[in-house]
Amino acid sequence: MTALTIGLDIGGTNVRAAVVDVDGRVVAEQRVSSLLDWESMRAQILGLIAALRADHEIAAVGIGAAGMVDRAGVIHYAPNVAGFLGTPVRAEIAQGTGLPTVVDNDANAAAWGELAHGGARGVSDALVITLGTGIGGAIVSDGRVLRGAHGFAAEIGHFTIDLDGPRCACGEIGHWEALASGNALGRMAREATVIGAAPAVLKLAGGDPDAVRGTHVSEAARAGAPDALALIDRYAGFVALGFVGLANILDPEIIVVSGGLVEEGDLLLGPVRAYFDGHVEGFGYRPTPSIVAAGLGDRAGTIGAATMARKLLR
Ligand SMILES: [Zn+2]
């Protein structure tokens, strides 16, 4: 099958679309700012697909969306996209294009991309995790992305690891996401600046503690600032804590990690591995899952959605 497919990645900020070939190469791509009500967004998505079809023969469409997507491609709820509330995205895009269409959660789509063309290629059991605003995750088990009974499996950041911890974006207390997301690193850094423990980070934020973000920490750490490196180290401990629990439960061969901090080489993944190794059950008497950077960067969502679309053609 040599046909091209379209992959769409729908987030709260942007809608990205790419025409992808059988080898995972992006042939064409477009990006527009997200509109937040479904009527406008549907027109926007159909417009993007029509524009790409004008130049390419397309066989199927895949969509990865930030939200809770069921097995029929209905988006039940999306914290960052107000228009998605019980929205039958798959049915309406299939009807509007006349093409086979599949819709899944954006983290699951990214996992299909990493599995077919990125860091998890050739692996049958993996975790694919994005450390961003929140924590996105997908579980690859026996070569497939785990969906669960309703399609909502792998809301991977939302289990409690500290009953005295900070409140999660979902409302619960001490979830892993509240301690190990990119946003959590920013919060830890703001707390450190208030007690004078992060001078280099504070300087990068223009001296305003409220303006401190995770990106300031990584920038200062890259320059070797000890206060920033100490924050990264503490944060890495929280990331590893979740990885250890998930590895004990799921026994992955590999943990593929993406997100801004992972693009800094081993700045984060080095200390994460140090906290991880030795804590997995039976360490030393079993293969240890390797922790690696994702291979597709910010195109994992579109390439993965196009990969899901290709599966419709078999
Ligand atoms: Zn939560």
XYZ file of C-alpha atoms and ligand atoms in Angstrom:
315
model
C 0.000 0.000 0.000
C 1.660 3.186 -1.145
C -1.226 5.570 -0.551
C -0.748 8.712 1.478
C -2.701 9.402 4.660
C -3.407 12.612 6.579
C -2.673 12.916 10.285
C -4.190 15.727 12.357
C -3.033 16.760 15.819
C -5.673 18.839 17.627
C -4.600 20.706 20.732
C -5.835 23.695 22.672
C -3.452 26.026 20.801
C -2.946 24.622 17.310
C -4.455 22.242 14.817
C -1.679 20.652 12.790
C -2.165 18.516 9.706
C 0.374 16.482 7.742
C 0.370 14.286 4.659
C 2.495 11.265 5.543
C 3.807 8.433 3.378
C 4.140 4.743 4.234
C 7.655 5.293 5.641
C 6.511 8.012 8.050
C 7.899 10.863 5.948
C 5.980 14.140 6.069
C 5.196 15.129 2.466
C 3.264 18.318 3.278
C 2.012 20.033 6.416
C -0.146 22.899 7.602
C -0.919 24.506 10.926
C -3.677 26.866 12.083
C -4.679 28.273 15.461
C -7.358 26.226 17.235
C -10.915 27.513 17.218
C -12.751 26.457 20.324
C -16.339 25.708 19.303
C -16.939 22.500 17.381
C -18.886 24.034 14.454
C -15.938 26.326 13.644
C -13.356 23.655 14.319
C -15.102 21.144 12.056
C -15.065 23.664 9.201
C -11.403 24.376 9.965
C -10.453 20.669 9.910
C -12.416 19.983 6.718
C -10.719 23.024 5.141
C -7.249 21.746 6.055
C -8.026 18.292 4.662
C -9.471 19.746 1.436
C -6.404 21.949 0.926
C -4.040 18.984 1.336
C -6.189 16.777 -0.929
C -5.939 19.348 -3.698
C -2.269 18.368 -4.153
C -2.177 14.773 -2.875
C -4.236 11.634 -3.297
C -5.317 10.717 0.234
C -6.652 7.316 1.314
C -7.620 7.892 4.964
C -7.597 10.399 7.817
C -6.356 9.965 11.384
C -6.959 12.440 14.192
C -5.220 12.682 17.564
C -6.992 15.063 19.942
C -6.206 16.292 23.429
C -9.115 14.774 25.317
C -10.978 11.646 26.341
C -11.834 9.834 23.110
C -13.985 6.698 23.111
C -13.707 3.746 20.742
C -16.300 5.243 18.366
C -14.256 8.449 18.007
C -16.546 10.551 20.203
C -14.626 13.086 22.310
C -16.342 13.086 25.706
C -14.301 15.747 27.439
C -11.174 17.834 26.805
C -9.878 20.167 29.513
C -8.225 22.520 26.990
C -10.741 22.448 24.138
C -14.138 23.767 25.193
C -15.858 22.560 22.003
C -15.283 18.904 22.777
C -18.152 17.695 24.954
C -19.707 14.483 23.673
C -18.644 15.502 20.155
C -18.887 12.796 17.415
C -15.649 13.870 15.720
C -14.960 10.652 13.800
C -18.458 10.376 12.304
C -18.656 14.027 11.239
C -15.187 14.170 9.653
C -15.779 10.834 7.859
C -19.081 12.203 6.540
C -17.515 15.519 5.517
C -14.590 13.936 3.639
C -15.969 10.593 2.446
C -12.691 9.051 3.705
C -12.098 6.306 6.279
C -11.406 8.175 9.533
C -10.084 7.218 12.956
C -9.873 9.372 16.107
C -7.914 8.710 19.288
C -6.368 10.586 22.183
C -3.288 12.645 21.160
C -0.945 10.684 23.430
C -2.133 7.394 21.916
C -1.614 8.831 18.424
C 1.929 9.896 19.345
C 2.594 6.369 20.622
C 1.538 4.866 17.280
C 4.012 7.242 15.616
C 6.877 6.332 17.946
C 6.004 2.644 17.560
C 5.989 2.713 13.750
C 8.673 5.299 12.979
C 10.324 6.617 16.178
C 11.922 5.642 19.484
C 9.819 2.506 20.070
C 10.301 0.971 16.612
C 10.576 -2.802 16.755
C 9.351 -2.957 20.362
C 6.161 -4.720 21.455
C 5.875 -3.443 25.062
C 6.599 0.199 25.824
C 5.518 3.300 27.660
C 5.413 6.507 25.603
C 5.317 9.527 27.885
C 5.246 13.290 27.251
C 6.313 15.620 30.061
C 4.617 18.877 29.113
C 1.949 21.135 30.589
C 0.603 17.891 32.023
C 1.795 14.326 31.558
C 0.566 12.555 28.434
C 1.029 8.855 28.174
C 0.281 5.717 26.246
C 0.798 2.060 27.055
C 1.985 -0.190 24.254
C 1.221 -3.801 25.136
C 1.894 -6.702 22.794
C 2.375 -4.322 19.860
C -0.889 -2.424 20.374
C -1.789 0.813 22.116
C -3.958 -0.105 25.115
C -7.438 1.500 24.939
C -9.260 0.068 27.964
C -12.962 -0.778 28.156
C -14.184 2.617 26.920
C -11.086 4.004 25.180
C -9.903 6.078 28.145
C -6.938 3.960 29.338
C -3.522 5.461 30.127
C -4.569 8.748 31.744
C -1.131 8.068 33.056
C -0.474 11.168 35.162
C -3.527 10.758 37.342
C -2.620 8.487 40.208
C -1.719 9.720 43.668
C 1.860 9.460 44.854
C 1.732 12.075 47.648
C -1.395 12.615 49.761
C 0.207 15.803 51.125
C 1.246 16.956 47.649
C -0.009 19.806 45.453
C -3.432 19.765 43.776
C -3.514 18.348 40.252
C -5.141 20.167 37.300
C -7.859 17.478 37.469
C -8.735 18.504 41.042
C -7.254 15.561 42.955
C -4.390 15.832 45.427
C -0.813 14.703 44.852
C -1.213 13.082 41.449
C 2.022 12.183 39.656
C 1.213 14.878 37.045
C 1.114 17.541 39.773
C 4.663 16.551 40.793
C 6.357 15.520 37.551
C 4.910 17.571 34.643
C 6.783 20.482 33.072
C 4.373 22.777 34.930
C 5.335 21.075 38.196
C 9.004 21.910 37.570
C 7.976 25.560 37.159
C 6.080 25.462 40.468
C 9.062 23.871 42.249
C 11.323 26.581 40.821
C 8.970 29.394 41.956
C 8.927 27.915 45.455
C 12.736 27.775 45.440
C 13.097 31.396 44.312
C 10.896 32.588 47.192
C 13.369 31.182 49.747
C 16.376 32.441 47.775
C 17.416 28.969 46.628
C 17.348 29.589 42.862
C 19.176 32.854 42.071
C 20.297 31.913 38.541
C 16.778 30.794 37.605
C 15.247 33.967 39.049
C 17.673 36.119 37.080
C 16.604 34.478 33.804
C 12.970 35.252 34.689
C 13.835 38.954 34.991
C 13.858 38.871 38.801
C 10.111 38.203 39.059
C 9.390 34.984 41.028
C 5.885 34.753 39.518
C 7.379 34.718 35.998
C 9.561 31.651 36.659
C 8.778 28.696 34.374
C 10.277 25.259 33.798
C 12.021 26.570 30.684
C 14.039 29.005 32.838
C 15.254 26.045 34.891
C 16.381 24.093 31.837
C 18.073 27.175 30.357
C 19.993 27.842 33.585
C 20.819 24.141 33.981
C 22.202 24.020 30.441
C 24.564 26.830 31.441
C 25.655 24.762 34.457
C 24.020 26.803 37.254
C 24.117 24.655 40.432
C 20.707 25.885 41.703
C 19.040 24.870 38.434
C 20.827 21.511 38.345
C 19.614 20.840 41.912
C 16.018 21.569 40.824
C 16.353 19.280 37.790
C 17.732 16.563 40.061
C 14.815 16.828 42.501
C 12.318 16.920 39.642
C 13.989 13.855 38.044
C 13.320 11.971 41.281
C 9.580 12.611 40.924
C 9.632 11.573 37.249
C 11.482 8.359 38.137
C 9.052 7.598 40.987
C 6.215 7.301 38.458
C 8.358 5.349 35.982
C 9.274 2.789 38.673
C 5.635 2.155 39.605
C 4.525 1.930 35.983
C 7.443 -0.379 35.111
C 6.570 -2.671 38.016
C 2.971 -2.871 36.815
C 3.509 -3.084 33.048
C 7.034 -4.506 32.480
C 7.886 -2.359 29.423
C 11.004 -3.056 27.367
C 11.519 0.667 26.872
C 10.213 3.996 28.200
C 10.144 6.623 25.440
C 10.038 10.182 26.763
C 9.261 13.433 24.943
C 8.814 17.048 25.968
C 10.914 20.214 26.008
C 13.270 19.040 28.753
C 14.123 15.833 26.923
C 15.453 17.805 23.966
C 18.368 18.857 26.213
C 20.154 15.516 25.776
C 20.747 13.706 29.053
C 20.241 16.799 31.230
C 16.994 15.273 32.538
C 17.109 11.637 31.436
C 20.542 11.093 33.058
C 19.304 11.799 36.608
C 15.965 10.072 35.866
C 17.869 6.869 35.007
C 19.935 7.230 38.190
C 16.771 7.403 40.338
C 15.051 4.658 38.335
C 17.767 2.009 38.312
C 17.868 -0.011 41.483
C 14.230 0.670 42.399
C 12.419 -1.536 39.905
C 11.419 -4.755 41.608
C 14.053 -7.459 41.213
C 16.685 -5.014 39.913
C 19.859 -6.863 38.985
C 17.966 -10.089 38.415
C 15.854 -8.912 35.474
C 16.306 -6.816 32.306
C 15.986 -3.133 33.203
C 13.703 -1.071 30.932
C 15.729 1.512 29.025
C 14.693 5.162 29.214
C 15.196 6.970 25.904
C 14.260 10.226 24.173
C 11.419 10.096 21.648
C 12.396 10.019 17.992
C 9.754 12.158 16.255
C 9.765 15.334 18.369
C 6.694 17.534 17.984
C 5.652 15.680 14.809
C 4.846 12.494 16.753
C 1.155 13.519 16.931
C 0.610 14.087 13.210
C 2.800 11.186 12.049
C 1.122 8.917 14.618
C -2.389 9.962 13.572
C -1.447 9.260 9.957
C -0.146 5.850 11.086
C -3.523 5.109 12.730
C -5.226 6.079 9.455
C -3.000 3.689 7.517
C -4.168 0.825 9.737
C -7.707 1.386 8.399
C -6.497 0.424 4.921
C -5.335 -3.101 5.747
Zn -4.832 14.450 38.257
